[in-house]
XYZ file of C-alpha atoms in Angstrom:
652
model
C -44.136 -6.870 8.180
C -42.756 -8.454 4.980
C -44.138 -7.581 1.430
C -44.298 -10.204 -1.243
C -43.391 -9.870 -4.848
C -43.125 -11.646 -7.818
C -39.697 -12.466 -9.348
C -38.847 -13.905 -12.460
C -35.894 -16.625 -10.627
C -39.531 -17.775 -8.808
C -40.757 -21.109 -10.182
C -43.875 -20.394 -12.002
C -44.043 -16.787 -10.477
C -44.849 -18.311 -6.806
C -44.536 -15.029 -4.468
C -41.308 -14.729 -2.030
C -41.289 -12.936 1.162
C -38.780 -10.147 0.802
C -38.054 -8.669 4.218
C -37.282 -5.065 4.726
C -34.332 -3.609 4.146
C -31.946 -3.789 6.814
C -29.458 -0.929 7.468
C -26.687 -1.808 5.669
C -23.818 -0.038 7.436
C -24.546 -2.172 10.231
C -23.835 -4.774 8.278
C -20.522 -3.043 6.977
C -19.060 -2.535 10.047
C -19.776 -5.520 11.240
C -17.861 -7.338 8.507
C -14.930 -4.690 9.046
C -14.510 -6.377 12.091
C -12.350 -4.874 14.969
C -10.419 -2.568 13.239
C -13.748 -0.811 11.178
C -12.670 2.915 12.313
C -9.429 2.572 10.777
C -10.746 0.458 7.458
C -13.858 3.785 7.646
C -10.875 6.243 7.881
C -9.510 5.004 4.969
C -11.954 5.192 2.841
C -12.880 8.625 3.267
C -9.229 9.958 3.387
C -7.637 8.188 1.007
C -6.769 9.843 -2.279
C -8.662 8.846 -5.236
C -6.482 8.847 -7.667
C -4.828 5.664 -5.774
C -7.389 3.747 -7.145
C -7.319 4.765 -11.181
C -7.294 1.650 -13.640
C -3.342 1.051 -14.702
C -4.118 -1.648 -17.297
C -3.370 0.562 -20.281
C 0.129 1.581 -18.428
C 3.348 0.130 -19.694
C 5.866 -1.573 -17.610
C 8.349 1.642 -17.203
C 4.747 3.765 -16.879
C 3.702 1.378 -14.183
C 6.465 1.301 -11.960
C 6.847 4.927 -11.952
C 3.216 5.754 -11.005
C 3.674 2.903 -8.307
C 6.350 4.537 -6.917
C 5.041 8.130 -6.756
C 2.005 6.248 -5.491
C 4.319 5.114 -2.790
C 5.394 8.177 -1.682
C 1.642 9.316 -1.395
C 0.902 6.050 1.167
C 3.761 7.619 3.607
C 2.534 11.281 3.325
C -1.278 9.650 4.411
C 0.081 7.409 7.208
C -1.194 4.295 8.554
C 1.612 2.015 7.260
C 3.764 2.748 10.753
C 0.905 1.652 12.804
C 2.756 -2.418 13.156
C 5.621 -0.736 14.516
C 6.542 -0.403 17.901
C 7.105 3.266 19.902
C 7.947 5.807 19.511
C 8.433 4.772 15.374
C 4.897 3.280 15.178
C 1.628 2.790 17.176
C 2.226 -0.461 18.380
C -1.062 -2.108 15.889
C 0.323 -4.642 13.550
C -3.404 -5.650 13.217
C -4.330 -1.838 12.416
C -1.507 -1.962 9.689
C -2.301 -5.094 7.740
C -6.184 -3.660 7.982
C -4.735 -0.728 5.859
C -2.857 -3.065 3.741
C -6.262 -4.888 2.804
C -7.714 -1.498 2.432
C -5.362 -1.104 -0.299
C -6.288 -4.149 -2.388
C -9.203 -2.017 -3.406
C -6.999 -0.655 -5.759
C -4.226 -1.311 -7.587
C -2.414 -4.854 -6.309
C 1.006 -3.219 -7.703
C 1.080 -0.749 -4.968
C -1.033 -2.822 -2.512
C 2.433 -4.976 -2.917
C 5.009 -2.226 -3.414
C 3.828 -1.148 0.722
C 3.975 -4.808 1.593
C 7.731 -5.255 0.272
C 8.541 -1.773 2.185
C 6.872 -1.800 5.328
C 5.859 -5.108 5.987
C 8.685 -7.169 4.616
C 11.670 -5.240 4.846
C 10.970 -3.472 7.931
C 8.980 -5.691 9.508
C 11.970 -7.828 9.646
C 14.099 -5.163 10.574
C 11.380 -5.004 13.554
C 11.101 -8.533 14.364
C 14.480 -10.164 14.096
C 16.675 -6.861 14.653
C 17.847 -5.107 18.098
C 17.844 -1.676 19.624
C 20.837 -1.409 17.411
C 18.870 -1.679 13.915
C 15.734 0.030 14.985
C 17.374 3.030 15.884
C 19.203 3.606 12.758
C 16.987 1.952 10.160
C 13.079 2.106 11.191
C 12.423 5.898 11.090
C 14.443 6.538 7.471
C 12.665 3.338 6.138
C 8.852 4.417 6.876
C 10.238 7.775 5.584
C 10.972 6.434 2.027
C 14.072 7.876 2.617
C 15.730 4.485 3.030
C 14.302 1.937 0.208
C 15.293 -1.960 0.669
C 13.932 -5.315 0.242
C 13.398 -8.799 1.364
C 16.003 -11.482 0.103
C 14.767 -14.879 0.984
C 13.832 -16.540 -1.715
C 16.213 -18.150 -4.308
C 16.046 -19.824 -7.768
C 17.032 -23.749 -7.016
C 15.574 -23.465 -3.598
C 11.903 -21.780 -3.834
C 9.822 -22.661 -0.827
C 13.217 -25.126 1.005
C 14.200 -22.211 2.768
C 16.413 -23.771 5.601
C 18.286 -25.206 2.396
C 18.827 -22.056 0.884
C 22.797 -21.616 -0.579
C 23.726 -18.199 0.357
C 26.430 -17.982 3.010
C 27.613 -15.463 5.253
C 31.299 -16.863 6.856
C 32.669 -14.316 9.384
C 36.252 -12.987 9.210
C 37.357 -12.360 12.964
C 40.179 -10.461 11.537
C 38.201 -7.598 10.225
C 35.556 -8.558 12.301
C 33.139 -8.305 8.545
C 31.085 -11.324 7.526
C 31.612 -12.050 4.242
C 28.269 -12.487 1.776
C 28.522 -14.763 -1.332
C 26.166 -16.656 -3.327
C 27.988 -19.577 -4.921
C 25.929 -20.404 -8.135
C 23.047 -18.898 -10.325
C 20.781 -21.417 -8.237
C 21.518 -19.521 -4.756
C 20.629 -15.689 -6.811
C 18.056 -14.429 -4.806
C 14.895 -14.192 -7.532
C 11.155 -12.930 -7.872
C 12.708 -10.315 -4.779
C 10.095 -7.110 -4.870
C 12.658 -3.711 -5.285
C 15.495 -5.511 -6.135
C 15.467 -4.984 -9.954
C 15.452 -0.958 -9.427
C 14.325 0.724 -6.226
C 15.731 -1.040 -3.457
C 19.007 0.633 -1.526
C 19.318 -2.159 0.505
C 17.926 -5.701 1.331
C 17.572 -8.009 4.414
C 19.450 -11.117 3.027
C 18.677 -15.160 3.947
C 22.208 -16.323 4.410
C 23.328 -19.576 5.794
C 25.555 -18.354 8.938
C 29.521 -19.801 8.995
C 31.412 -18.626 12.241
C 34.516 -20.853 12.931
C 34.255 -23.392 10.159
C 30.161 -24.576 11.172
C 27.665 -23.332 9.619
C 24.736 -22.058 12.429
C 21.496 -22.259 9.685
C 19.748 -19.552 8.155
C 20.338 -15.893 9.540
C 18.846 -12.703 8.458
C 21.915 -9.684 7.453
C 21.210 -5.796 6.382
C 23.538 -5.791 3.377
C 23.855 -2.166 1.615
C 23.204 -2.378 -2.077
C 23.822 0.652 -3.891
C 25.079 4.071 -2.522
C 24.385 7.784 -4.196
C 22.126 5.619 -6.986
C 25.760 3.526 -7.800
C 25.660 -0.330 -6.767
C 28.307 -1.364 -4.308
C 31.215 -3.650 -5.815
C 30.198 -7.201 -5.267
C 26.347 -6.113 -5.974
C 25.158 -8.351 -8.669
C 21.247 -7.324 -9.403
C 19.070 -8.461 -12.316
C 15.262 -7.501 -13.793
C 12.516 -10.228 -13.537
C 11.035 -8.301 -16.497
C 7.457 -8.093 -17.405
C 5.052 -10.639 -15.747
C 1.794 -12.083 -15.870
C 0.656 -9.308 -13.692
C 1.871 -6.997 -10.713
C 3.545 -4.988 -13.163
C 4.162 -2.024 -11.153
C 6.351 -3.726 -8.767
C 10.222 -4.540 -9.750
C 10.862 -7.661 -8.992
C 14.914 -8.815 -9.743
C 17.104 -10.853 -8.848
C 20.405 -10.548 -6.877
C 23.986 -11.835 -6.449
C 27.086 -11.328 -4.217
C 30.244 -11.603 -4.741
C 32.211 -11.828 -1.414
C 30.799 -8.580 -0.067
C 31.718 -7.597 3.257
C 29.233 -6.021 5.535
C 30.098 -5.299 9.566
C 29.146 -7.839 12.132
C 26.517 -5.844 13.373
C 24.825 -6.064 10.319
C 23.343 -9.341 11.383
C 19.596 -8.893 12.903
C 20.346 -10.625 16.295
C 17.373 -10.588 18.326
C 17.395 -14.849 18.119
C 21.410 -15.573 17.434
C 24.349 -13.272 18.029
C 28.609 -13.362 17.003
C 30.932 -12.114 19.117
C 33.921 -9.909 17.744
C 36.096 -13.249 18.007
C 33.688 -15.209 16.124
C 32.008 -16.893 18.981
C 28.446 -17.538 18.310
C 25.568 -17.427 21.181
C 21.817 -17.537 20.566
C 19.207 -17.468 23.796
C 17.289 -20.768 21.960
C 19.352 -23.778 21.868
C 17.930 -26.216 19.260
C 19.047 -25.196 15.521
C 15.839 -26.221 14.069
C 13.650 -24.358 17.154
C 15.556 -21.510 16.219
C 15.133 -21.589 12.438
C 10.966 -21.845 13.085
C 10.828 -18.657 15.477
C 12.830 -16.549 12.808
C 10.312 -17.530 10.569
C 7.238 -17.309 13.051
C 7.945 -13.679 13.827
C 7.552 -13.230 9.671
C 4.217 -14.990 9.734
C 2.719 -11.327 9.213
C 3.371 -11.538 5.580
C 0.849 -14.651 5.134
C -1.799 -12.459 7.067
C -1.776 -9.566 4.904
C -1.322 -11.741 1.309
C -4.683 -13.461 2.802
C -6.465 -10.478 3.359
C -5.215 -8.946 0.295
C -6.288 -11.227 -2.047
C -9.843 -11.026 -0.210
C -10.093 -7.150 -1.146
C -9.587 -7.931 -4.398
C -12.305 -10.668 -4.840
C -14.293 -8.418 -3.387
C -14.062 -5.895 -6.013
C -14.511 -9.018 -8.543
C -17.498 -10.245 -7.033
C -19.147 -6.770 -7.309
C -18.130 -5.908 -10.699
C -19.545 -9.316 -11.651
C -22.867 -8.965 -10.054
C -23.943 -5.339 -10.113
C -23.464 -6.151 -14.335
C -25.098 -9.018 -13.832
C -28.095 -6.814 -11.631
C -28.414 -4.936 -14.648
C -27.636 -7.125 -17.563
C -30.525 -8.785 -19.631
C -30.131 -11.975 -21.662
C -33.442 -14.203 -23.315
C -36.763 -13.542 -23.611
C -39.300 -14.945 -20.883
C -41.598 -17.304 -22.860
C -44.933 -15.568 -22.536
C -43.166 -12.434 -20.705
C -41.991 -9.079 -21.620
C -38.522 -8.201 -22.002
C -35.520 -10.653 -21.239
C -34.247 -11.998 -18.191
C -32.420 -10.476 -15.928
C -29.165 -12.807 -15.536
C -28.986 -12.930 -11.748
C -32.753 -14.275 -11.951
C -31.190 -17.513 -13.773
C -30.678 -19.939 -10.854
C -27.194 -21.251 -12.795
C -25.855 -17.088 -12.545
C -27.057 -17.314 -8.889
C -25.065 -20.728 -8.017
C -21.852 -19.378 -10.051
C -21.885 -15.803 -8.136
C -23.727 -16.017 -4.528
C -21.785 -19.531 -3.484
C -18.025 -17.383 -3.959
C -20.259 -14.429 -2.431
C -21.386 -15.895 0.481
C -17.695 -17.617 0.808
C -16.040 -14.224 0.931
C -18.402 -13.303 3.477
C -17.408 -16.484 5.534
C -13.477 -15.804 4.872
C -13.554 -11.899 5.857
C -14.956 -13.033 9.134
C -12.408 -16.109 9.464
C -9.561 -13.198 8.299
C -10.750 -10.709 11.027
C -10.226 -13.730 13.837
C -6.748 -14.467 12.378
C -5.678 -10.368 12.688
C -6.906 -10.351 15.901
C -5.125 -13.083 16.856
C -2.067 -11.563 14.961
C -2.265 -8.602 16.293
C -2.634 -10.014 19.933
C 0.560 -11.813 19.716
C 2.568 -9.509 17.516
C 1.800 -6.420 20.439
C 3.776 -9.105 22.709
C 6.856 -9.117 20.252
C 7.082 -5.332 20.630
C 7.069 -5.266 23.678
C 10.244 -7.297 23.529
C 9.038 -10.316 24.447
C 7.935 -14.064 23.400
C 4.402 -14.981 23.005
C 3.568 -18.141 24.194
C 5.104 -21.168 22.112
C 1.908 -23.437 21.871
C -0.130 -20.351 20.928
C 2.056 -18.945 18.102
C 2.590 -22.288 16.578
C -1.286 -22.225 16.145
C -1.615 -19.455 15.127
C 1.193 -19.753 12.394
C -1.034 -22.868 10.945
C -4.350 -20.747 11.123
C -2.352 -18.359 9.286
C -0.612 -20.480 6.662
C -4.281 -22.543 5.999
C -6.138 -19.322 5.935
C -3.937 -17.598 3.402
C -4.173 -20.966 1.542
C -8.014 -20.491 1.273
C -8.497 -17.149 0.817
C -6.190 -17.012 -2.464
C -7.159 -20.188 -4.242
C -10.640 -18.837 -3.097
C -9.507 -15.382 -5.428
C -8.001 -17.489 -8.076
C -11.155 -19.884 -8.597
C -13.732 -16.928 -7.796
C -12.410 -13.985 -10.479
C -12.142 -16.848 -13.220
C -15.894 -17.138 -12.462
C -16.562 -13.403 -12.417
C -14.531 -13.136 -15.986
C -16.790 -15.748 -17.098
C -19.715 -14.474 -15.625
C -19.412 -11.430 -17.905
C -18.977 -12.911 -20.716
C -16.871 -11.212 -24.123
C -17.392 -7.834 -21.767
C -15.311 -9.806 -19.086
C -12.375 -10.299 -21.263
C -11.948 -6.488 -22.320
C -9.449 -4.826 -19.994
C -11.643 -1.793 -18.896
C -13.947 -3.996 -17.421
C -11.033 -4.400 -14.643
C -11.192 -8.102 -14.100
C -8.429 -9.554 -16.845
C -6.170 -7.221 -14.096
C -7.773 -8.687 -10.850
C -7.225 -12.250 -12.400
C -3.973 -11.662 -12.972
C -2.531 -9.709 -10.183
C -3.720 -12.337 -7.820
C -2.916 -15.368 -9.884
C 0.367 -15.522 -7.785
C -0.786 -15.040 -4.819
C -1.104 -18.781 -4.493
C 2.803 -18.726 -4.953
C 4.147 -16.074 -2.568
C 4.546 -16.261 0.760
C 4.477 -19.921 0.650
C 3.428 -21.950 -2.053
C -0.211 -23.197 -1.369
C 0.100 -27.156 -1.661
C 3.076 -26.909 0.556
C 1.219 -24.906 2.988
C -1.702 -27.359 3.597
C 0.383 -30.086 4.111
C 2.228 -27.691 7.026
C -1.774 -27.333 8.348
C -2.386 -30.864 8.256
C 0.886 -31.810 9.863
C 0.381 -29.562 12.578
C -3.155 -31.375 13.005
C -1.612 -34.511 13.565
C 0.924 -33.191 16.433
C -2.037 -31.602 18.452
C -3.932 -35.072 17.414
C -0.866 -36.947 19.001
C -0.680 -34.443 22.070
C -4.354 -35.962 23.122
C -2.848 -39.173 23.511
C 0.021 -38.373 25.518
C -2.962 -36.200 27.712
C -5.086 -39.103 28.246
C -5.519 -41.738 31.192
C -6.469 -45.481 30.953
C -10.449 -44.323 31.532
C -9.489 -41.656 28.289
C -8.350 -43.880 26.206
C -10.513 -46.396 26.578
C -13.553 -43.820 25.456
C -11.311 -42.735 22.633
C -11.659 -46.256 21.367
C -15.337 -46.705 21.977
C -15.723 -43.616 19.605
C -13.350 -44.748 16.968
C -15.729 -48.259 17.000
C -18.628 -46.095 17.238
C -17.334 -43.720 14.110
C -16.022 -46.711 12.033
C -19.169 -48.911 12.556
C -21.397 -45.788 11.698
C -19.428 -45.743 8.118
C -20.021 -49.042 7.137
C -23.001 -49.988 8.492
C -25.835 -50.513 5.694
C -28.879 -50.849 8.207
C -28.186 -46.929 9.253
C -28.244 -46.192 5.822
C -31.311 -47.535 4.513
C -33.017 -46.446 8.256
C -32.462 -42.802 7.049
C -33.205 -43.091 3.395
C -36.447 -44.029 4.346
C -36.995 -41.885 6.766
C -36.162 -38.504 4.354
C -37.644 -39.846 1.477
C -39.678 -37.027 -0.624
C -38.553 -34.083 1.696
C -35.837 -31.800 2.700
C -34.576 -32.689 6.640
C -35.053 -29.671 8.805
C -31.518 -30.280 10.477
C -30.218 -29.284 7.027
C -30.335 -25.694 7.707
C -29.531 -26.088 11.548
C -26.476 -24.428 12.166
C -25.468 -27.025 15.053
C -25.619 -29.657 12.598
C -23.849 -27.989 9.665
C -21.100 -27.717 11.991
C -21.218 -31.220 13.406
C -20.537 -32.488 10.016
C -17.867 -30.432 8.817
C -15.876 -31.113 12.450
C -16.751 -34.797 11.973
C -15.101 -35.233 8.574
C -12.386 -33.242 9.887
C -11.779 -35.380 12.670
C -12.437 -38.480 10.859
C -9.589 -37.580 8.287
C -7.147 -36.476 10.927
C -7.309 -39.656 12.428
C -7.545 -42.107 9.502
C -4.557 -40.424 8.472
C -2.892 -40.579 11.681
C -2.593 -44.542 11.971
C -1.599 -44.587 8.427
C 1.387 -42.185 8.913
C 2.088 -44.801 11.764
C 2.520 -47.256 9.921
C 4.134 -45.464 7.304
C 6.776 -44.456 9.451
C 7.100 -47.700 10.848
C 8.249 -48.995 7.873
C 12.073 -49.598 7.480
C 14.197 -46.037 6.705
C 15.049 -46.818 3.096
C 11.666 -47.284 2.626
C 10.205 -44.596 4.838
C 9.970 -41.428 2.301
C 8.098 -43.495 -0.535
C 5.906 -44.869 2.125
C 5.287 -41.182 3.608
C 5.079 -39.591 0.033
C 2.239 -42.022 -0.537
C -0.064 -40.367 1.648
C 0.444 -36.363 0.562
C -3.262 -36.455 -1.081
C -4.660 -37.583 2.259
C -2.702 -34.556 4.509
C -3.913 -31.934 1.818
C -7.533 -33.606 2.387
C -6.818 -33.248 6.306
C -5.958 -29.408 5.662
C -8.935 -28.555 3.707
C -11.164 -30.089 5.937
C -9.106 -28.260 9.097
C -9.304 -24.765 7.651
C -13.162 -25.479 6.116
C -14.152 -26.482 9.656
C -12.012 -23.287 10.915
C -13.910 -20.793 8.508
C -17.382 -22.094 9.700
C -16.905 -21.551 12.925
C -15.679 -17.812 12.873
C -18.682 -16.940 10.245
C -20.644 -18.868 13.289
C -18.895 -16.992 16.087
C -19.578 -13.535 14.163
C -23.030 -13.835 14.059
C -23.404 -14.705 17.265
C -21.252 -11.058 18.350
C -23.581 -9.319 16.488
C -26.761 -7.746 17.942
C -29.040 -6.529 15.100
C -31.248 -9.020 14.357
C -31.907 -7.462 10.918
C -28.321 -7.887 9.917
C -28.437 -11.468 11.843
C -31.322 -12.546 10.024
C -29.390 -11.853 6.606
C -26.207 -13.516 7.886
C -27.308 -16.793 8.942
C -29.073 -16.722 5.291
C -25.026 -16.574 3.807
C -24.007 -18.505 6.277
C -27.030 -21.299 5.320
C -25.380 -21.022 1.485
C -21.639 -21.189 2.563
C -21.924 -24.168 4.604
C -24.444 -26.402 2.695
C -22.325 -25.133 -0.819
C -19.164 -27.271 1.414
C -21.611 -30.107 1.870
C -22.552 -30.102 -1.446
C -19.056 -29.706 -2.843
C -17.899 -32.491 -0.385
C -20.630 -35.281 -0.684
C -18.528 -37.833 -2.332
C -16.349 -37.534 0.871
C -19.731 -37.560 3.031
C -21.797 -40.487 1.000
C -18.299 -42.875 0.661
C -18.080 -42.692 4.427
C -21.675 -42.758 4.481
C -22.074 -40.177 6.857
C -24.822 -38.657 4.335
C -27.250 -40.974 2.525
C -28.041 -40.314 -1.507
C -31.046 -38.566 -1.044
C -29.629 -36.292 1.680
C -26.803 -35.621 -0.889
C -29.925 -34.383 -3.259
C -31.522 -32.843 -0.467
C -28.620 -30.956 0.124
C -28.254 -29.587 -3.739
C -31.983 -28.786 -3.216
C -31.162 -26.674 -0.378
C -28.848 -24.342 -1.881
C -30.710 -23.927 -4.502
C -33.460 -22.710 -2.372
C -30.981 -20.065 -0.496
C -29.523 -19.046 -3.433
C -32.932 -17.816 -4.589
C -34.027 -16.329 -1.320
C -30.645 -14.093 -1.227
C -31.192 -13.194 -4.379
C -32.844 -10.150 -3.633
C -30.668 -9.024 -1.384
C -27.353 -9.464 -3.435
C -26.947 -5.064 -3.377
C -27.514 -4.974 0.256
C -24.795 -8.091 0.985
C -22.674 -5.146 -2.074
C -23.132 -2.657 0.504
C -21.882 -4.579 2.845
C -18.288 -4.619 1.444
C -18.572 -0.696 1.833
C -16.484 -0.542 -1.612
C -16.893 3.209 -2.846
C -18.212 3.383 -6.001
C -15.393 5.239 -7.685
C -12.680 2.535 -6.093
C -14.445 0.031 -8.562
C -12.979 1.687 -11.794
C -14.726 -0.828 -13.844
C -16.673 0.131 -16.931
C -19.119 -2.920 -16.492
C -20.453 -0.681 -13.193
C -22.069 2.467 -14.055
């Protein structure tokens, strides 16, 4: 049975069918995903004072509070889950799930914990061997040893393979000499480097016997008994746009000597006589294998960004459910903000996309958990599967962090002047998450890496095709091109669709096909252009490839949008609660249709969509917004955020 009620957002006060309430606890568990039990445990056990506001604190007080809260987390436990037994729980996914839960509170604490137990400790676990695990893991998990992760340099940024710090082996003393040749090679923006870190994992060019073997990781002590060691220089990055509870700083090294065994030697080693050895023959493969072992950081940033986004959306939407503005003609009282279609579009579309990205994040987390369990057992995961996962992680990190930046700005605007006040918490959310688009990989760079992965997969198709397969591929390519150019096809579609919303707009299979077709076309056309660019004379090749960067970014975005939608559809298929399936199907509709609406220029340009169909998509988006308006509270309850965690003056 359903009931009907009159809503001010419905045109001409037409009655809207409102389904019976669903069990929001079931919805929450579906959204919590494969680590739902751990997330619920954290909601029950996390100390309430971890979530008190920090917007009024000085840099000094914020850093001190973050340090104190980190000790509370160490006592609470859960951070050790991502480590191998006997130190941890062999559950990398569980560790990241807890990291994501910290994202509902102060982001400085979340990132501080990620530096200590994700980056620093994670590097020791992933790149080190027994000699490092037995001496370092237990004290770093207990916070008896505080560390930092020294990769980024002032002058090199995303180009990690070109970092300038050197670690030159001296066989006479069996030591590495770590050195910063100039200011461009200093380690910069390093969390923990300004104050707290006693030791650093430092990435440097390993030189032995006069030959550079590429970038490797070393454990470098920074101080002893509170005093910096000789040759160590550290600076403070000072106050930042956000994350001021984190002591970001700079590190430099003036011929600092460390023992030969300080090399994290899982993938390479240097013998006493200086001879170099590695189970991976190619220097390039060795470099990317090392970086791939650290990809958990990108997965964590993606999940943390989504948690902060959920907080912002819940604040803005709950405010919109009780704030009124302007009188309704012929009616009593003022109109609730969320009853305006424009406000629904501003907030319900990003709400739907947040659901979509959350399901995609859960899939990513599960894949990471499986692959890293293999690594924790001392083995190496399947190389093809690992590369696909790394591309997936890069793409979702891009999607989640850009979504956070856009959505939190929208939430601030949607709350008007109140959203500009510090006690609304929205300014802090905006400021803290802004850098998420930069650290763990600049988003624009990462998106190009995703696209290059798609080009590799596309090329692999050809190597796997026989003669008949090639003929079929060519036929499909011709049909696709003809479909994009045929005016007759567009004319017929316009006549058929005139005056109605095509039923297939709400067909999930059609929506997924539209996203997949766009990705395929973009990647195929990029591959053709890339082959042509690479055939140019060597002197012209760089410029020719550089001209394709806009196409690369489009290919990466199209791929991620398809992957996210498919993850959402798969989550709905796994759900066995009819009421939750019904609601999530409408949320999927809104997400998928809003993506098609946003990209309608491409679909029109390539004749995959007629002008009438494009208009119908917008009409359908509006209709789904109105349909979901009465379900907003249920969707927010699905986040499972304890009200005290919101810590906003806008939410009573």
